[in-house]
Amino acid sequence: MDEKRENRLNCIENEKGNETASSLVSVVVPVYNVEKYLYRCVDSIRNQTYRNLEIILVDDGSPDQSGVLCDEIAKNDKRVRVIHKKNGGLSSARNAGMAASTGVYLGFVDSDDWIAQDMYEYLVKLLEKSNAEIAQINCKKVTEFVTEQGSEEEQIKVLKNKEILQNYMITTTATGSYSVWRCLFKRKLLEGLFFREGKINEDIDFKYKALQRCGVYAESNLKKYFYFQSVGSTTTSGLKNRDFDLYDAAVELCRLTEKETYGTIRFLGEVKARRTAFSLLCRIAYYGIADPDLDRKEIIKKLTKEHRRNLPVLLKAPLPWSRKILAVLLALHIDIAKIFVDMAKRVGII
């Protein structure tokens, strides 16, 4: 029996209710121009203590040798499958990987990041112990290769129904983190869901839609995902034209929450929309403007005007005090805010 058929049969058996420690986990890894980091990422997945994995590497038309490396890795591990496709962006690659997946569970890893050796074993146990459909761990932001997870005492919370969405909106408002790679999903829960293609910040509304379907959600504070931030990466570089895609994601999240009556879900959806100009100004204050086509003076003027209108709502939101102070300073003048940013970085406030 070929391996793919065996995996499908295993998946069918598990979906009948026999979900055990041997349930197949599909891991989707979008790959683009990462030949320098690919082995580090994939080896961290291949070396998991949880062995029953389907590792799907999606070569998104990489111009470097990443696609070749994917094929070499697959030759040495039968659990690895490779999809080669025309370049379509991160969302397109994730969608292709999701469509090809066969596991009971589904996770995502970005190809310049890596994971703790026991991450999937821990997440599967968390899902099954809590009878949850989505489980999430914490991440550690790093600028170099490390594997230390930290010494936090384990704290787990299990939420149900609307509590899940309320928690998502509160925590993401405070942290700004919407990532799907911290999660392990029951694959059946995601049927019919897709990442918006051709845009960035696609995690924001995708994850909300998944959580809308979720009856039980489990979350751990343990840091088992290593989020690599290299100099010049998307998250540590100046403002670019594509960063304005954040408006699309914020509008979509606001649309999804506008009819919610539970807790503060609807209000926090509005906060996300009102926060967009603030987020873009923060990027400029932190890293400047990278795209030469953008008129710095005009962009700052336009964003500051919008941010001033939105400031009263942001001050009522559950943002950390450091962010509220920054919001006030940005409303005054970006140069004043930059002084605060530089000081805050030095003392580790932000």
Coordinates of C-alpha atoms in Angstrom, one line a residue:
M1 CA 0.0 0.0 0.0
D2 CA 1.5 3.4 -0.9
E3 CA 2.1 5.9 1.8
K4 CA -0.5 8.5 0.6
R5 CA -3.3 5.9 0.6
E6 CA -2.1 4.6 4.0
N7 CA -2.3 8.2 5.4
R8 CA -5.8 8.7 4.0
L9 CA -7.0 5.4 5.6
N10 CA -5.5 6.5 8.9
C11 CA -7.2 9.8 8.6
I12 CA -10.6 8.2 7.8
E13 CA -10.2 5.8 10.8
N14 CA -9.4 8.7 13.1
E15 CA -12.3 10.8 11.9
K16 CA -14.6 8.0 12.9
G17 CA -13.8 8.9 16.5
N18 CA -10.6 6.9 17.1
E19 CA -8.4 10.0 17.5
T20 CA -5.3 8.8 19.4
A21 CA -1.7 9.8 19.8
S22 CA -1.1 8.4 16.3
S23 CA -3.4 10.8 14.5
L24 CA -1.8 12.2 11.3
V25 CA -0.7 15.8 11.6
S26 CA -0.3 17.8 8.3
V27 CA 2.2 20.6 8.4
V28 CA 2.1 23.2 5.6
V29 CA 5.4 25.1 5.0
P30 CA 5.2 27.9 2.3
V31 CA 8.6 28.2 0.7
Y32 CA 9.9 31.2 -1.1
N33 CA 13.5 32.4 -1.5
V34 CA 14.7 30.9 1.8
E35 CA 17.6 28.6 0.8
K36 CA 19.6 30.0 3.7
Y37 CA 17.0 28.9 6.3
L38 CA 15.1 26.0 4.8
Y39 CA 17.0 23.1 6.4
R40 CA 16.9 24.7 9.8
C41 CA 13.1 25.0 9.6
V42 CA 12.3 21.6 8.0
D43 CA 14.7 19.7 10.3
S44 CA 13.0 21.1 13.3
I45 CA 9.7 19.6 12.0
R46 CA 11.3 16.3 10.8
N47 CA 12.9 15.8 14.3
Q48 CA 9.7 16.2 16.2
T49 CA 9.0 13.8 19.0
Y50 CA 5.6 13.3 17.4
R51 CA 6.5 11.2 14.4
N52 CA 3.2 10.7 12.5
L53 CA 3.6 13.8 10.3
E54 CA 2.8 14.8 6.7
I55 CA 5.1 17.7 5.9
I56 CA 4.0 19.6 2.8
L57 CA 6.6 22.0 1.4
V58 CA 5.0 24.4 -1.1
D59 CA 7.6 25.9 -3.4
D60 CA 6.0 29.2 -4.4
G61 CA 8.1 29.7 -7.5
S62 CA 11.3 30.4 -5.6
P63 CA 13.9 32.2 -7.8
D64 CA 16.8 30.7 -5.6
Q65 CA 17.6 27.0 -4.9
S66 CA 14.8 26.6 -2.4
G67 CA 12.8 24.3 -4.8
V68 CA 15.7 22.1 -5.4
L69 CA 16.4 21.8 -1.7
C70 CA 12.8 20.8 -1.1
D71 CA 13.2 17.9 -3.5
E72 CA 16.4 16.8 -1.8
I73 CA 14.7 16.8 1.6
A74 CA 11.8 14.8 0.2
K75 CA 14.2 12.1 -1.0
N76 CA 15.5 11.5 2.5
D77 CA 12.1 11.5 4.3
K78 CA 9.0 9.8 3.0
R79 CA 6.8 12.0 5.2
V80 CA 7.8 15.1 3.1
R81 CA 5.8 16.0 0.0
V82 CA 6.7 18.9 -2.3
I83 CA 4.4 21.1 -4.4
H84 CA 5.9 23.3 -7.0
K85 CA 3.8 26.2 -8.2
K86 CA 3.9 29.6 -9.8
N87 CA 4.5 32.4 -7.5
G88 CA 1.3 33.6 -5.9
G89 CA 2.3 34.8 -2.4
L90 CA 2.1 33.3 1.1
S91 CA -1.7 33.0 1.1
S92 CA -1.7 31.1 -2.3
A93 CA 1.0 28.7 -1.0
R94 CA -0.9 28.1 2.2
N95 CA -4.1 27.4 0.3
A96 CA -2.3 24.9 -2.0
G97 CA -0.8 23.1 1.0
M98 CA -4.2 23.0 2.8
A99 CA -5.9 21.5 -0.3
A100 CA -3.2 18.8 -0.5
S101 CA -3.3 17.9 3.2
T102 CA -4.8 14.6 4.5
G103 CA -4.2 14.8 8.2
V104 CA -6.6 14.8 11.1
Y105 CA -4.9 17.9 12.3
L106 CA -3.3 20.8 10.4
G107 CA -0.6 23.2 11.3
F108 CA 1.5 25.9 9.6
V109 CA 5.2 26.8 9.9
D110 CA 6.9 29.7 8.1
S111 CA 10.0 28.6 6.3
D112 CA 12.4 31.0 8.1
D113 CA 11.2 30.0 11.6
W114 CA 11.6 26.8 13.6
I115 CA 9.8 24.9 16.3
A116 CA 10.6 23.2 19.6
Q117 CA 11.2 19.5 19.3
D118 CA 8.0 18.6 21.2
M119 CA 5.7 21.2 19.8
Y120 CA 3.3 19.0 17.9
E121 CA 3.3 16.3 20.6
Y122 CA 2.3 18.9 23.1
L123 CA -0.3 20.5 20.9
V124 CA -1.9 17.1 20.0
K125 CA -2.1 16.2 23.7
L126 CA -3.6 19.6 24.5
L127 CA -6.3 19.2 21.8
E128 CA -7.2 15.7 22.9
K129 CA -7.1 16.3 26.6
S130 CA -9.3 19.4 26.2
N131 CA -11.5 17.9 23.5
A132 CA -10.7 21.0 21.6
E133 CA -10.8 21.8 17.9
I134 CA -8.0 24.4 18.0
A135 CA -5.0 24.6 20.3
Q136 CA -2.4 27.3 20.5
I137 CA 1.0 27.8 22.1
N138 CA 3.1 30.9 22.6
C139 CA 6.0 32.0 20.5
K140 CA 9.5 33.5 21.2
K141 CA 10.8 36.3 18.9
V142 CA 14.4 35.7 18.1
T143 CA 17.1 37.2 16.0
E144 CA 19.5 34.2 16.1
F145 CA 19.2 30.5 16.3
V146 CA 18.2 29.4 19.8
T147 CA 16.1 26.5 21.2
E148 CA 15.6 27.5 24.8
Q149 CA 11.8 27.7 25.4
G150 CA 11.9 29.7 28.6
S151 CA 11.0 28.7 32.2
E152 CA 7.4 29.8 32.5
E153 CA 5.1 27.8 34.7
E154 CA 2.5 26.2 32.4
Q155 CA -0.9 27.9 32.3
I156 CA -3.7 26.5 30.1
K157 CA -7.1 28.1 29.5
V158 CA -9.9 26.3 27.8
L159 CA -12.7 28.4 26.3
K160 CA -16.0 27.7 24.6
N161 CA -18.2 29.3 21.9
K162 CA -18.3 33.1 22.1
E163 CA -15.7 33.2 24.8
I164 CA -13.3 32.1 22.2
L165 CA -13.9 35.1 19.9
Q166 CA -13.9 37.5 22.9
N167 CA -10.5 36.2 24.0
Y168 CA -9.1 36.5 20.4
M169 CA -10.2 40.1 20.1
I170 CA -8.9 41.1 23.5
T171 CA -5.5 39.4 23.2
T172 CA -4.9 40.5 19.6
T173 CA -5.8 44.0 20.4
A174 CA -3.3 44.0 23.2
T175 CA -0.5 42.2 21.3
G176 CA -1.2 42.7 17.6
S177 CA -0.4 39.0 17.0
Y178 CA -2.9 37.1 14.7
S179 CA -0.6 34.4 13.5
V180 CA -1.9 30.9 12.5
W181 CA 1.4 29.2 13.0
R182 CA 1.0 29.2 16.7
C183 CA -2.1 26.9 16.3
L184 CA -2.9 23.3 15.5
F185 CA -6.4 23.0 13.9
K186 CA -8.7 20.0 13.4
R187 CA -8.5 20.0 9.6
K188 CA -12.3 19.3 9.2
L189 CA -12.9 22.6 10.9
L190 CA -11.2 24.5 8.1
E191 CA -13.1 22.9 5.2
G192 CA -14.2 25.6 2.8
L193 CA -12.0 28.3 4.4
F194 CA -9.2 29.9 2.4
F195 CA -6.6 32.7 3.0
R196 CA -7.3 35.8 1.0
E197 CA -4.8 35.8 -1.9
G198 CA -2.7 38.7 -3.2
K199 CA -2.7 40.5 0.2
I200 CA -0.7 40.4 3.4
N201 CA -2.1 40.3 6.9
E202 CA -4.2 37.4 5.7
D203 CA -4.0 35.6 9.1
I204 CA -6.3 38.2 10.7
D205 CA -9.7 37.3 9.2
F206 CA -8.8 33.7 8.4
K207 CA -8.2 32.9 12.1
Y208 CA -11.3 34.8 13.2
K209 CA -13.4 32.7 10.7
A210 CA -11.8 29.5 12.0
L211 CA -12.5 30.5 15.6
Q212 CA -16.1 31.3 14.7
R213 CA -16.6 27.6 13.9
C214 CA -14.8 26.4 17.0
G215 CA -16.7 25.0 19.9
V216 CA -13.8 24.4 22.2
Y217 CA -10.4 26.2 22.2
A218 CA -7.3 25.5 24.3
E219 CA -4.4 27.9 24.8
S220 CA -1.0 27.4 26.5
N221 CA 1.4 30.1 27.5
L222 CA 4.5 27.9 26.8
K223 CA 6.8 29.2 24.1
K224 CA 7.4 26.4 21.5
Y225 CA 7.5 28.3 18.2
F226 CA 10.6 30.4 17.4
Y227 CA 9.7 33.4 15.3
F228 CA 12.8 34.6 13.4
Q229 CA 13.1 38.3 12.8
S230 CA 16.1 39.0 10.6
V231 CA 17.3 42.5 9.7
G232 CA 15.3 43.7 6.7
S233 CA 12.5 41.1 7.2
T234 CA 8.9 42.1 6.6
T235 CA 8.4 42.8 10.3
T236 CA 11.6 44.8 10.8
S237 CA 11.7 46.9 7.7
G238 CA 10.3 50.3 6.6
L239 CA 6.8 51.0 5.3
K240 CA 6.1 49.6 1.9
N241 CA 3.1 50.0 -0.4
R242 CA 1.8 46.6 0.4
D243 CA 1.6 47.4 4.1
F244 CA -1.6 49.3 3.2
D245 CA -3.2 45.9 2.7
L246 CA -3.8 46.2 6.5
Y247 CA -6.8 48.3 5.7
D248 CA -8.4 45.4 3.8
A249 CA -7.8 43.0 6.7
A250 CA -9.1 45.5 9.3
V251 CA -12.3 46.3 7.2
E252 CA -12.9 42.5 6.8
L253 CA -12.5 41.9 10.5
C254 CA -14.8 44.8 11.3
R255 CA -17.4 43.4 8.9
L256 CA -17.2 39.9 10.6
T257 CA -17.7 41.4 14.0
E258 CA -20.3 44.1 13.3
K259 CA -23.3 41.9 14.3
E260 CA -21.8 40.4 17.4
T261 CA -23.5 41.2 20.6
Y262 CA -21.4 39.1 23.0
G263 CA -19.0 41.1 25.3
T264 CA -16.8 43.6 23.5
I265 CA -16.3 41.7 20.3
R266 CA -18.0 44.3 18.1
F267 CA -16.3 47.2 19.7
L268 CA -12.9 45.6 19.3
G269 CA -13.6 44.9 15.7
E270 CA -14.1 48.7 15.3
V271 CA -10.9 49.3 17.3
K272 CA -9.0 47.2 14.7
A273 CA -10.3 49.3 11.9
R274 CA -9.5 52.5 13.8
R275 CA -6.0 51.3 14.7
T276 CA -4.8 50.9 11.1
A277 CA -3.4 54.4 10.7
F278 CA -1.7 54.1 14.1
S279 CA -0.1 50.8 13.1
L280 CA 1.3 52.2 9.9
L281 CA 2.6 55.3 11.7
C282 CA 4.3 53.0 14.2
R283 CA 6.1 51.2 11.4
I284 CA 7.4 54.6 10.1
A285 CA 8.4 55.6 13.6
Y286 CA 10.3 52.3 14.2
Y287 CA 11.8 51.7 10.8
G288 CA 11.1 54.6 8.4
I289 CA 9.7 54.3 4.9
A290 CA 11.4 51.7 2.6
D291 CA 9.4 52.2 -0.6
P292 CA 10.9 55.1 -2.7
D293 CA 7.5 55.6 -4.4
L294 CA 5.9 56.8 -1.2
D295 CA 6.0 60.5 -0.4
R296 CA 7.1 60.5 3.2
K297 CA 5.7 64.0 4.1
E298 CA 2.3 63.3 2.4
I299 CA 1.9 59.8 3.9
I300 CA 2.7 61.0 7.4
K301 CA 0.3 64.0 7.0
K302 CA -2.5 61.8 5.8
L303 CA -2.0 59.0 8.4
T304 CA -1.6 61.5 11.3
K305 CA -4.9 63.3 10.4
E306 CA -6.7 59.9 10.3
H307 CA -5.1 58.8 13.5
R308 CA -6.1 61.9 15.4
R309 CA -9.8 61.2 14.5
N310 CA -9.4 57.7 15.8
L311 CA -7.4 58.5 19.0
P312 CA -10.4 58.7 21.4
V313 CA -11.5 55.1 20.5
L314 CA -7.9 53.8 20.9
L315 CA -7.6 55.3 24.3
K316 CA -10.8 53.4 25.4
A317 CA -9.4 50.1 24.0
P318 CA -7.5 47.4 26.0
L319 CA -4.1 48.5 24.7
P320 CA -1.0 48.4 26.9
W321 CA -0.2 51.8 28.4
S322 CA 3.1 52.0 26.4
R323 CA 1.0 51.8 23.2
K324 CA -1.5 54.4 24.4
I325 CA 1.4 56.8 25.2
L326 CA 2.8 56.2 21.8
A327 CA -0.7 56.8 20.2
V328 CA -0.9 60.2 21.9
L329 CA 2.7 61.1 20.9
L330 CA 2.0 60.1 17.3
A331 CA -1.1 62.3 17.3
L332 CA 1.1 65.2 18.4
H333 CA 4.0 64.7 16.0
I334 CA 5.9 61.6 14.6
D335 CA 9.3 63.1 15.6
I336 CA 8.2 63.3 19.2
A337 CA 7.0 59.7 19.0
K338 CA 10.3 58.6 17.5
I339 CA 12.1 59.9 20.6
F340 CA 9.8 57.8 22.8
V341 CA 10.3 54.8 20.6
D342 CA 14.1 55.0 20.8
M343 CA 14.0 55.4 24.6
A344 CA 11.5 52.6 25.0
K345 CA 13.6 50.2 22.9
R346 CA 16.6 50.9 25.1
V347 CA 14.8 50.1 28.3
G348 CA 12.8 47.3 26.8
I349 CA 9.3 48.8 27.3
I350 CA 8.4 48.1 23.6

